[in-house]
XYZ file of C-alpha atoms in Angstrom:
740
model
C 29.603 -21.261 76.394
C 29.411 -19.962 72.854
C 31.527 -17.016 71.913
C 30.221 -13.944 70.119
C 29.793 -14.815 66.434
C 29.226 -18.511 66.940
C 26.225 -19.734 64.904
C 23.670 -22.357 65.703
C 23.296 -25.244 63.314
C 19.929 -23.827 62.159
C 21.490 -20.441 61.409
C 24.379 -22.096 59.620
C 21.927 -23.992 57.405
C 20.214 -20.705 56.447
C 23.550 -19.289 55.346
C 23.925 -21.944 52.643
C 24.252 -20.395 49.180
C 20.967 -21.758 47.926
C 19.050 -20.467 50.920
C 20.576 -16.993 50.661
C 19.727 -16.733 46.945
C 16.166 -17.885 47.640
C 15.688 -14.867 49.929
C 17.569 -12.324 47.824
C 15.513 -9.383 46.483
C 17.511 -9.498 43.270
C 17.287 -11.817 40.296
C 20.254 -14.163 39.894
C 20.589 -16.143 36.653
C 23.435 -18.536 35.787
C 24.202 -19.759 32.242
C 26.884 -21.929 30.685
C 29.309 -20.741 27.984
C 26.626 -21.251 25.327
C 24.068 -19.039 27.119
C 21.955 -22.041 28.164
C 20.185 -21.533 31.489
C 21.555 -23.490 34.453
C 19.853 -21.750 37.390
C 17.601 -18.858 38.395
C 16.429 -17.916 41.866
C 12.772 -17.304 42.885
C 13.049 -13.533 42.454
C 14.179 -14.063 38.848
C 10.997 -16.057 38.218
C 8.979 -13.118 39.502
C 10.961 -10.416 37.697
C 10.866 -12.137 34.305
C 7.317 -13.436 34.738
C 8.266 -17.130 34.585
C 6.712 -18.358 37.871
C 6.552 -22.092 38.293
C 8.967 -22.818 35.472
C 12.309 -24.485 35.996
C 15.271 -23.837 33.680
C 16.536 -26.664 31.498
C 19.934 -26.966 29.865
C 18.516 -26.591 26.388
C 16.773 -23.300 27.267
C 18.488 -20.117 26.055
C 18.802 -16.987 28.156
C 16.763 -15.256 25.444
C 13.749 -17.251 26.668
C 13.652 -14.990 29.724
C 11.618 -12.580 27.584
C 14.344 -10.265 26.334
C 12.690 -8.443 23.416
C 13.937 -9.184 19.923
C 15.470 -5.771 19.361
C 17.743 -6.396 22.397
C 18.972 -9.806 21.239
C 22.159 -8.257 19.793
C 22.741 -6.678 23.222
C 22.466 -10.107 24.882
C 24.982 -11.519 22.406
C 27.338 -8.632 23.162
C 26.952 -9.382 26.892
C 27.962 -13.021 26.409
C 30.991 -12.213 24.252
C 32.264 -9.576 26.656
C 31.836 -11.618 29.848
C 33.270 -14.853 28.407
C 36.449 -12.865 27.746
C 36.617 -12.102 31.481
C 34.974 -8.677 31.485
C 32.071 -7.234 33.466
C 28.972 -5.995 31.579
C 26.204 -3.652 32.723
C 23.155 -2.416 30.816
C 19.382 -2.291 30.429
C 17.051 -4.755 28.684
C 13.445 -4.465 27.570
C 11.703 -7.601 28.853
C 8.241 -8.832 27.883
C 6.858 -10.913 30.724
C 4.750 -13.998 30.350
C 1.548 -11.933 30.841
C 2.508 -9.602 27.999
C 3.556 -6.616 30.106
C 6.888 -4.881 29.455
C 9.435 -3.938 32.115
C 12.871 -2.372 31.982
C 15.487 -4.517 33.680
C 18.879 -3.289 34.806
C 21.415 -6.127 34.615
C 25.027 -6.730 35.605
C 26.895 -9.786 34.299
C 30.167 -11.272 35.602
C 32.179 -14.392 34.647
C 31.497 -17.682 36.449
C 34.866 -19.073 37.519
C 35.358 -22.355 39.421
C 38.538 -23.005 41.433
C 40.458 -23.705 38.213
C 40.062 -20.038 37.226
C 38.710 -20.673 33.717
C 35.462 -18.948 32.671
C 32.807 -21.657 32.483
C 29.675 -19.544 32.376
C 27.961 -16.254 33.165
C 26.278 -14.938 36.304
C 23.639 -12.277 35.651
C 22.234 -10.140 38.479
C 19.180 -8.125 37.550
C 16.559 -5.862 39.102
C 13.708 -3.696 37.942
C 15.054 -0.321 36.878
C 14.421 2.622 39.228
C 13.623 0.272 42.097
C 16.896 0.572 43.977
C 19.180 3.174 45.456
C 20.768 3.629 42.031
C 17.726 5.343 40.465
C 19.744 8.380 39.382
C 22.213 6.103 37.616
C 19.393 4.231 35.859
C 17.525 7.367 34.830
C 19.643 8.411 31.865
C 19.828 4.921 30.430
C 16.071 4.472 30.727
C 15.300 7.824 29.105
C 17.489 6.794 26.191
C 15.673 3.466 25.870
C 12.280 5.144 26.039
C 13.342 7.638 23.382
C 14.440 4.775 21.116
C 11.097 3.000 21.489
C 9.122 6.161 20.807
C 11.214 7.008 17.757
C 10.365 3.648 16.242
C 6.817 4.717 15.355
C 5.455 7.381 13.022
C 1.777 6.744 13.752
C -0.130 8.465 16.557
C -2.078 5.423 17.753
C 0.987 3.183 17.738
C 3.011 5.845 19.577
C 0.368 6.158 22.280
C 0.189 2.389 22.609
C 3.958 2.188 23.109
C 3.818 4.872 25.794
C 1.190 2.904 27.711
C 3.173 -0.342 27.393
C 6.269 1.366 28.782
C 4.564 2.895 31.779
C 2.102 0.171 32.871
C 2.772 -1.778 35.050
C 6.394 -0.773 35.668
C 5.789 2.852 36.666
C 2.029 2.972 37.129
C -1.122 0.951 37.669
C -3.165 3.354 35.557
C -2.231 5.522 32.588
C -4.386 8.071 30.780
C -3.284 10.153 27.815
C -5.542 12.952 26.635
C -4.874 15.064 23.553
C -6.260 18.424 22.521
C -8.648 18.390 19.549
C -9.355 22.042 18.923
C -10.439 23.400 22.290
C -11.533 19.961 23.565
C -9.478 17.532 25.649
C -10.180 13.985 24.404
C -9.049 10.759 26.050
C -6.939 8.685 23.638
C -5.432 6.067 26.009
C -6.825 4.271 29.043
C -4.355 1.584 30.147
C -4.509 -0.360 33.395
C -2.800 -3.254 35.147
C -3.301 -6.670 33.628
C -6.791 -8.091 33.982
C -8.551 -4.962 35.278
C -10.781 -2.464 33.514
C -12.745 0.410 35.027
C -16.478 -0.343 35.417
C -18.927 1.482 33.197
C -20.012 4.872 34.502
C -16.800 5.505 36.419
C -13.692 6.719 34.549
C -14.386 8.113 31.072
C -13.599 5.736 28.172
C -11.353 6.339 25.176
C -12.876 8.897 22.823
C -14.748 10.788 25.529
C -14.259 14.482 26.177
C -12.532 15.128 29.510
C -13.297 18.149 31.659
C -11.338 18.587 34.881
C -12.931 20.937 37.403
C -11.149 24.087 38.496
C -8.765 23.273 41.328
C -8.210 19.680 40.162
C -4.487 18.824 39.997
C -4.801 17.925 36.300
C -6.356 21.338 35.599
C -3.486 22.903 37.523
C -0.945 21.001 35.396
C -2.588 22.339 32.226
C -2.805 25.938 33.406
C 0.700 26.104 34.894
C 2.221 23.849 32.205
C 4.196 21.942 34.823
C 4.255 18.392 36.216
C 2.089 18.023 39.319
C 2.656 15.356 41.995
C -0.068 14.059 44.300
C 2.094 12.144 46.748
C -0.720 10.764 48.915
C -4.441 10.820 48.080
C -5.214 10.516 51.779
C -4.170 14.150 52.204
C -5.413 15.393 48.811
C -8.473 17.669 48.763
C -8.817 18.218 45.001
C -12.347 18.152 43.580
C -13.283 15.052 41.601
C -14.457 15.241 37.948
C -17.693 13.413 38.910
C -19.161 11.142 41.599
C -18.432 7.891 39.717
C -14.737 8.754 39.469
C -14.483 9.589 43.176
C -16.272 6.379 44.148
C -13.982 4.207 42.013
C -10.842 5.864 43.401
C -11.977 4.880 46.874
C -12.839 1.318 45.860
C -9.470 0.535 44.274
C -7.490 2.549 46.813
C -5.784 5.192 44.673
C -2.635 6.135 46.571
C -0.632 8.537 44.394
C -0.621 10.257 40.970
C 1.522 12.343 38.652
C 0.082 14.520 35.867
C 2.449 15.908 33.233
C 1.468 18.285 30.406
C 2.622 17.318 26.926
C 4.387 20.421 25.648
C 6.194 20.924 22.351
C 7.164 24.052 20.405
C 5.273 26.207 22.912
C 2.030 24.311 22.318
C 0.132 22.086 24.746
C -0.755 18.798 23.048
C -2.487 17.277 26.066
C -1.898 15.502 29.370
C -0.270 12.294 30.594
C -1.712 10.930 33.852
C -0.035 8.158 35.888
C -1.592 6.663 39.012
C -0.827 4.061 41.688
C -3.474 2.047 43.554
C -3.877 -0.969 45.782
C -4.512 -3.225 42.764
C -0.819 -4.144 42.857
C 1.589 -4.935 45.644
C 4.492 -2.496 45.393
C 7.366 -1.826 47.733
C 6.461 1.863 47.684
C 2.822 2.719 46.799
C 3.562 6.444 46.554
C 5.371 8.627 44.050
C 8.026 11.054 45.261
C 9.752 14.142 43.871
C 12.273 12.011 42.001
C 9.444 10.188 40.229
C 7.817 13.531 39.363
C 10.988 14.822 37.717
C 11.514 11.563 35.876
C 7.933 11.453 34.565
C 8.293 15.071 33.480
C 11.346 14.075 31.427
C 9.427 11.163 29.933
C 6.529 13.506 29.074
C 8.898 15.727 27.101
C 9.950 12.785 24.939
C 6.363 11.575 24.620
C 5.255 15.019 23.464
C 7.974 15.118 20.808
C 7.034 11.643 19.596
C 3.326 12.533 19.412
C 4.092 15.788 17.610
C 6.242 13.961 15.067
C 3.516 11.370 14.573
C 0.843 14.042 14.102
C 2.981 15.896 11.568
C 3.786 12.670 9.773
C 0.155 11.608 9.566
C -0.782 15.024 8.199
C 1.912 14.776 5.529
C 0.961 11.184 4.809
C -2.689 12.124 4.398
C -1.723 14.964 2.053
C 0.533 12.711 -0.039
C -1.981 9.865 -0.214
C -4.790 12.254 -1.130
C -2.557 13.669 -3.851
C -1.965 10.249 -5.317
C -5.555 9.127 -4.792
C -6.797 11.945 -6.996
C -4.183 11.143 -9.628
C -5.487 7.580 -9.921
C -8.922 6.808 -11.409
C -11.687 7.824 -9.014
C -14.045 5.127 -10.328
C -13.806 2.369 -12.915
C -16.172 2.364 -15.895
C -18.757 -0.377 -16.384
C -17.573 -2.416 -19.355
C -19.228 -5.154 -21.368
C -17.664 -8.598 -21.205
C -15.071 -7.582 -18.635
C -14.942 -7.725 -14.818
C -12.332 -5.472 -13.210
C -10.829 -5.089 -9.726
C -7.992 -2.768 -8.682
C -5.892 -2.257 -5.576
C -3.287 0.316 -4.598
C -1.175 0.203 -1.422
C 1.579 2.661 -0.458
C 4.661 1.162 1.151
C 4.960 1.361 4.928
C 7.459 3.998 6.153
C 11.065 3.183 6.933
C 11.539 5.553 9.833
C 14.827 3.995 10.864
C 16.209 4.722 7.396
C 15.240 8.355 7.603
C 13.070 8.164 4.499
C 9.852 9.204 6.198
C 7.170 10.455 3.867
C 9.197 9.555 0.787
C 8.213 5.931 1.227
C 4.488 6.671 1.378
C 3.643 7.338 -2.250
C 5.256 6.533 -5.530
C 4.755 6.386 -9.246
C 2.696 3.204 -9.581
C -0.499 3.660 -11.540
C -3.229 1.832 -13.395
C -5.989 2.953 -15.717
C -8.951 1.596 -17.659
C -9.886 3.635 -20.754
C -13.092 3.110 -22.785
C -12.284 3.128 -26.504
C -14.307 2.875 -29.677
C -17.063 0.295 -30.169
C -16.818 -1.177 -26.678
C -13.083 -1.846 -26.813
C -11.075 -0.943 -23.725
C -7.533 0.228 -23.069
C -5.836 -1.218 -19.984
C -2.606 0.219 -18.616
C -0.332 -0.379 -15.669
C 2.952 1.410 -15.052
C 5.608 2.316 -12.529
C 7.702 5.490 -12.395
C 11.145 4.957 -10.902
C 11.604 6.535 -7.481
C 9.296 7.486 -4.648
C 7.649 10.516 -3.180
C 5.655 13.431 -4.531
C 7.905 13.884 -7.584
C 7.324 10.325 -8.787
C 3.586 10.709 -8.172
C 3.506 14.001 -10.113
C 5.279 12.410 -13.090
C 2.836 9.515 -12.903
C -0.082 11.944 -13.088
C 1.327 13.610 -16.201
C 1.979 10.291 -17.928
C -1.467 8.954 -17.097
C -3.150 12.065 -18.507
C -0.986 11.931 -21.634
C -1.686 8.249 -22.217
C -5.443 8.783 -21.891
C -5.218 11.519 -24.520
C -3.073 9.401 -26.866
C -5.414 6.422 -26.449
C -8.361 8.371 -27.880
C -6.664 8.269 -31.289
C -7.270 4.508 -31.276
C -3.734 3.820 -32.428
C -2.036 0.491 -31.790
C -0.495 -0.171 -28.334
C 3.015 0.056 -29.834
C 2.242 3.498 -31.274
C 0.838 4.644 -27.933
C 3.992 3.587 -26.066
C 6.161 5.250 -28.706
C 4.341 8.552 -28.179
C 4.508 8.151 -24.405
C 8.252 7.553 -24.652
C 8.598 10.864 -26.469
C 6.486 12.511 -23.789
C 8.898 11.407 -21.035
C 11.555 13.532 -22.736
C 9.238 16.518 -22.916
C 8.470 16.482 -19.178
C 12.091 15.863 -18.128
C 13.348 18.541 -15.719
C 15.482 21.002 -17.765
C 19.124 20.830 -16.700
C 22.352 22.088 -18.253
C 25.982 21.362 -17.568
C 28.735 23.953 -17.141
C 29.016 24.341 -20.909
C 25.322 25.015 -21.350
C 24.666 21.615 -22.918
C 21.262 20.126 -22.251
C 21.696 17.155 -19.901
C 18.047 16.665 -18.939
C 17.424 13.091 -17.798
C 13.941 11.741 -18.579
C 12.139 9.753 -15.877
C 12.472 5.991 -16.210
C 9.110 4.302 -16.463
C 7.989 0.719 -17.005
C 4.609 0.443 -18.645
C 2.320 -2.037 -20.326
C -0.597 -0.979 -22.526
C -3.243 -3.443 -23.670
C -6.339 -3.122 -25.829
C -9.057 -5.722 -25.251
C -12.012 -6.472 -27.513
C -14.635 -8.353 -25.485
C -16.588 -9.509 -28.557
C -13.625 -11.250 -30.194
C -11.688 -11.755 -26.887
C -8.661 -10.439 -28.747
C -5.950 -8.845 -26.618
C -3.399 -6.558 -28.308
C -0.543 -5.213 -26.246
C 2.932 -3.708 -26.163
C 5.378 -3.797 -23.269
C 7.939 -1.218 -22.102
C 10.082 -3.155 -19.642
C 7.198 -4.111 -17.357
C 6.563 -7.454 -15.671
C 4.378 -9.777 -17.740
C 0.761 -10.199 -16.537
C -0.272 -13.454 -14.902
C -2.842 -15.540 -16.776
C -5.266 -17.491 -14.557
C -7.290 -20.185 -16.312
C -8.369 -23.757 -15.580
C -6.651 -23.914 -12.181
C -3.314 -22.684 -13.536
C -1.394 -19.444 -13.094
C 1.334 -18.679 -15.643
C 2.978 -15.590 -17.038
C 1.455 -14.328 -20.270
C 3.767 -15.220 -23.129
C 5.416 -12.007 -24.387
C 7.904 -12.281 -27.240
C 9.027 -8.642 -27.402
C 9.695 -6.689 -24.186
C 10.841 -3.202 -25.119
C 13.020 -0.835 -23.138
C 11.442 1.156 -20.290
C 10.172 4.563 -21.300
C 12.863 7.219 -21.090
C 15.915 5.008 -21.738
C 15.772 4.604 -25.527
C 19.076 5.409 -27.191
C 19.245 8.496 -29.392
C 18.850 7.810 -33.079
C 16.746 4.700 -32.491
C 13.126 5.410 -33.328
C 10.581 4.288 -30.767
C 8.643 2.349 -33.419
C 11.572 -0.047 -33.596
C 11.622 -0.557 -29.814
C 7.987 -1.321 -29.021
C 6.259 -4.169 -30.839
C 2.584 -5.042 -30.864
C 1.512 -8.590 -30.092
C -1.908 -10.221 -30.145
C -3.374 -13.051 -28.078
C -6.860 -14.480 -27.717
C -8.032 -14.931 -24.137
C -9.897 -18.149 -23.311
C -13.500 -17.656 -22.124
C -13.570 -16.822 -18.419
C -9.785 -16.339 -18.171
C -8.395 -13.745 -15.754
C -5.358 -11.491 -16.152
C -3.519 -10.041 -13.174
C -1.385 -6.989 -13.946
C 0.877 -5.725 -11.176
C 3.799 -3.500 -10.318
C 6.965 -4.832 -8.721
C 5.827 -3.842 -5.215
C 3.712 -7.005 -5.211
C 6.731 -9.307 -5.356
C 9.408 -7.093 -3.744
C 9.618 -7.682 -0.018
C 11.830 -6.337 2.742
C 14.321 -8.779 4.265
C 12.841 -11.213 6.775
C 13.936 -11.643 10.361
C 16.794 -13.793 9.182
C 18.020 -10.871 7.065
C 17.560 -12.825 3.837
C 16.030 -11.112 0.818
C 13.773 -13.495 -1.167
C 14.419 -13.574 -4.910
C 11.803 -12.388 -7.392
C 11.510 -15.932 -8.758
C 10.720 -17.247 -5.260
C 8.068 -14.641 -4.543
C 6.549 -15.065 -8.007
C 6.379 -18.808 -7.444
C 4.580 -18.323 -4.127
C 2.180 -15.866 -5.769
C 1.333 -18.186 -8.673
C 0.890 -21.168 -6.379
C -1.731 -19.380 -4.284
C -3.503 -17.672 -7.187
C -3.810 -20.906 -9.162
C -6.178 -22.181 -6.482
C -8.407 -19.156 -7.063
C -8.386 -19.025 -10.846
C -12.178 -19.331 -10.958
C -12.935 -16.866 -8.143
C -14.362 -13.367 -8.528
C -11.882 -10.663 -9.497
C -12.288 -8.888 -6.143
C -11.304 -12.060 -4.276
C -8.337 -12.587 -6.606
C -7.152 -9.023 -5.965
C -7.479 -9.483 -2.197
C -5.645 -12.811 -2.323
C -2.820 -11.351 -4.408
C -2.140 -8.573 -1.904
C -1.456 -11.046 0.917
C -0.100 -13.991 -1.080
C 3.576 -13.068 -0.673
C 4.710 -12.996 2.987
C 6.659 -10.073 4.391
C 6.289 -6.306 4.427
C 6.120 -4.585 1.030
C 9.189 -2.580 0.119
C 7.554 -0.372 -2.498
C 4.119 0.928 -3.341
C 1.980 -1.646 -5.091
C -0.680 -1.477 -7.795
C -2.797 -4.444 -8.881
C -5.339 -4.694 -11.690
C -7.355 -7.866 -12.305
C -9.572 -8.351 -15.375
C -11.658 -11.355 -16.355
C -13.096 -12.069 -19.799
C -16.719 -13.123 -20.161
C -17.387 -16.846 -20.369
C -20.317 -16.248 -22.776
C -20.186 -14.801 -26.288
C -21.469 -11.238 -26.721
C -23.974 -10.410 -29.469
C -22.464 -9.246 -32.773
C -23.635 -9.099 -36.411
C -21.311 -8.422 -39.354
C -21.744 -8.362 -43.127
C -19.752 -7.082 -46.110
C -21.496 -5.157 -48.932
C -20.392 -3.793 -52.342
C -19.916 -0.024 -52.178
C -22.977 0.685 -54.310
C -25.903 3.078 -53.613
C -28.428 0.259 -53.623
C -26.633 -1.343 -50.670
C -27.559 1.558 -48.361
C -31.050 0.169 -47.968
C -29.707 -3.373 -47.474
C -27.390 -2.181 -44.701
C -30.269 -0.383 -43.002
C -32.473 -3.474 -43.269
C -29.737 -5.626 -41.708
C -29.397 -3.165 -38.820
C -33.161 -3.035 -38.228
C -33.414 -6.833 -38.088
C -30.478 -7.090 -35.657
C -31.859 -4.380 -33.352
C -35.271 -6.050 -33.344
C -33.778 -9.421 -32.411
C -31.833 -7.739 -29.594
C -34.976 -6.062 -28.223
C -33.519 -2.590 -28.648
C -36.230 0.015 -27.850
C -37.994 1.040 -31.061
C -37.126 4.726 -30.755
C -33.423 3.980 -30.259
C -33.442 1.388 -33.072
C -34.919 3.901 -35.537
C -32.344 6.487 -34.547
C -29.507 3.968 -34.988
C -30.863 2.919 -38.414
C -30.999 6.577 -39.513
C -27.358 7.074 -38.586
C -26.416 3.784 -40.291
C -27.873 5.222 -43.508
C -25.888 8.444 -43.119
C -22.547 6.730 -42.452
C -22.995 4.088 -45.191
C -24.087 6.751 -47.683
C -20.944 8.722 -46.859
C -18.829 5.620 -47.560
C -20.579 4.871 -50.885
C -20.346 8.466 -52.139
C -16.610 8.640 -51.476
C -15.755 5.133 -52.688
C -15.232 6.260 -56.281
C -12.595 8.790 -55.274
C -10.875 6.582 -52.714
C -7.231 5.665 -53.067
C -6.098 2.292 -54.343
C -6.798 -0.346 -51.695
C -3.842 -1.827 -49.954
C -3.472 -5.494 -50.817
C -0.646 -7.859 -50.304
C 1.156 -8.807 -53.540
C 2.501 -12.353 -53.576
C 4.709 -13.206 -56.564
C 5.599 -16.856 -57.015
C 8.731 -17.866 -58.845
C 11.981 -15.946 -59.431
C 12.022 -12.145 -59.042
C 10.993 -10.239 -62.161
C 12.701 -7.145 -63.576
C 11.114 -3.924 -62.395
C 9.588 -3.035 -65.764
C 8.102 -6.486 -66.302
C 6.651 -6.710 -62.794
C 4.283 -3.871 -63.537
C 3.147 -5.459 -66.804
C 1.896 -8.674 -65.234
C -1.381 -9.785 -66.842
C -4.345 -9.285 -64.521
C -2.381 -7.351 -61.876
C -4.248 -4.116 -62.541
C -7.615 -5.851 -62.151
C -6.507 -7.383 -58.833
C -5.486 -4.067 -57.364
C -8.448 -2.014 -58.448
C -11.215 -4.577 -57.885
C -14.615 -3.599 -56.544
C -14.982 -1.239 -53.600
C -16.761 -2.666 -50.585
C -17.598 -1.883 -46.991
C -18.366 -3.928 -43.880
C -21.119 -3.139 -41.405
C -20.587 -4.515 -37.891
C -23.158 -4.206 -35.094
C -22.482 -4.922 -31.438
C -24.838 -5.075 -28.480
C -23.746 -4.182 -24.977
C -25.558 -4.003 -21.650
C -26.512 -0.348 -22.038
C -25.646 0.571 -25.640
C -25.247 -0.644 -29.201
C -22.222 0.147 -31.346
C -22.228 0.508 -35.102
C -18.994 0.285 -37.106
C -18.543 0.767 -40.850
C -15.213 -0.393 -42.336
C -13.931 0.579 -45.772
C -10.642 0.767 -47.678
C -10.431 4.569 -47.814
C -7.439 5.897 -45.875
C -8.981 9.345 -45.425
C -10.580 9.939 -42.024
C -13.947 11.755 -42.112
C -14.475 15.227 -40.675
C -17.491 17.417 -40.076
C -17.806 20.280 -42.550
C -20.185 23.219 -42.683
C -22.813 22.805 -45.391
C -24.324 25.841 -47.119
C -28.063 26.541 -47.245
C -28.361 25.261 -50.811
C -25.920 22.302 -50.501
C -27.503 18.901 -51.025
C -24.963 17.064 -48.850
C -22.471 17.647 -46.082
C -24.838 17.131 -43.147
C -24.448 13.379 -42.520
C -21.625 13.517 -39.974
C -23.234 16.571 -38.382
C -26.328 14.457 -37.676
C -24.147 11.662 -36.281
C -22.375 14.129 -34.028
C -25.656 15.571 -32.734
C -27.639 12.362 -32.251
C -25.081 9.728 -31.179
C -23.703 9.626 -27.648
C -20.192 9.205 -29.019
C -18.714 8.773 -32.462
C -15.309 8.717 -34.105
C -13.037 7.053 -36.601
C -9.841 5.087 -36.418
C -7.319 3.768 -38.926
C -7.220 0.040 -39.628
C -4.823 -2.170 -41.537
C -7.052 -1.996 -44.639
C -8.298 1.581 -44.365
C -10.489 3.045 -41.629
C -13.496 2.405 -39.410
C -16.229 4.957 -38.618
C -18.209 4.158 -35.482
C -20.927 5.565 -33.254
C -22.647 4.598 -30.011
C -26.373 4.709 -29.253
C -27.512 4.162 -25.643
C -30.348 1.693 -25.133
C -31.117 2.854 -21.592
C -31.604 6.304 -20.142
C -30.808 9.374 -22.194
């Protein structure tokens, strides 16, 4: 006879360790000292979504699906347990099907009979699915709050909410937000592989209207979380017949509806439901679940409110900067242009928020005289609205300075002075002015499409990239001046910024950029790539596209360097024409008889260019007026500037001015040059002479014989002006060949 407690052989076999673990409703995972998996039981396969897979010794515990942000927590677990301690905590786990669950884990040392710690035993279960739900609640709320705080965008926040709740807490999740007086569905998330058929539950973007007496309507009116514990006993009216029919087909069992309340305002509703689409231990919510979902809804409402406020501020800041940058680029002859501007993504974890959205990067394209164009790119130090406001002032000032047609070095010198004018006034305790100008890097270029000549000056900015013949190299710059705003006192700006000139090859492209293009945030390995590395990657990829359209080059440049941008980024791409533009030029003696010759030359050129007869006659009339003005004033012009080259040893001062023939060389004959240019929609006329005096319009009396030439030019030309040159000046005007 067997005594009480004696076991049969079959029962004894079932009590073997392996058999017990196979039936345990708790995940058991065993690792060695290096966190390599040695064993997991069947429930662990189910919990972590790794069904049908067997652990191997070279598989890390991280392969169970522990999310990347919790990897440091897993490392902490291993260190603590291998020292003989016991660890307990919560992990976010992404299963093999992509769903996310919260897992509560306890880890203890694995000790054989020798007593030494040889590995780790981890026991895990789905959070809130045991008798310790109250203990899990606070930890889970903290984890949910952390996940929600990681996003500053409404859509991303809503997506994270749905990922957290389905399938761990619900089979179905709806989130509806108020838009004015309308309730609009923004999220419709369901268990993996199932979507509601058309004509049943309303889709995302639809307006939702719950009938009076519906539990969701009650939650809105009372502003409290409502629990429907069992649909079998629920008598609430359905929104429409299709919804009621679907609820019966999928076997809806229970639901919780929580209002999203923040600062006394109702943002919307969060709806969670259970159905027979999944096999759960308990298919019904209870009062504990209602209270817990209500707590989650409070955090969700705060996260959505923060995201809405952030997006409003972001939209305001980006609109501010958008209107500070050029609204549209001008159509220019012999030049293709593409631009891009991207604000940096926010660094919410660093507490910078909106300050990372906009900055002081800017670009501009400025039409100048006779078809020439000014090109600028710059970067104000710092971020936020202040940097953008300074950028707007500098851009406006540079556009104004550029109209004087001075050299790029002169323009940067004036802009450097302007940074001191706009500096915020500050004084120390003694009343001494300690205003600090903004620090700005800037590069200003002037391009002439007819000669392909590029003149530029640089104020501490990165050199443009030259793309030609399958190569991408930095443009050779000999003199890089100091950034604007940092020039030492007593050192004139003219000595800091130097003008250089290059000739672009036909069809060559220039890529100008701010440092946001090559500055990247650290990668997952925490390593920050050097500027040389990122520039090398950029050049390697752009070289393959040297012959592509400028829009494609701009798009390729924005994604060429891997990683998330750490600063706002401006890009400007220009390409020179691969064909020569039409131009005629001739030099004449400054004599009255040459007025007719100049007009004849212009008429012949306009005829060969097929300029409309009416426009050609108008242009020829203005050529006569400008050339006549040059001839009449040639006799009173100052001595032309010519370079004096004296060979041999230096002469005494008195003797140098008595050199035979020197006087004849200096005085010489006055002359002028007429240059005509044809563009796509206009012709430009330029008259060069050696007179340093710039012309101005004067009021002629009724009986005056002259004084009306420039007045006619001003009235009949679309634009006109004058600019100083190395030898004297140039007077120019523009006549459109199309339209008015």
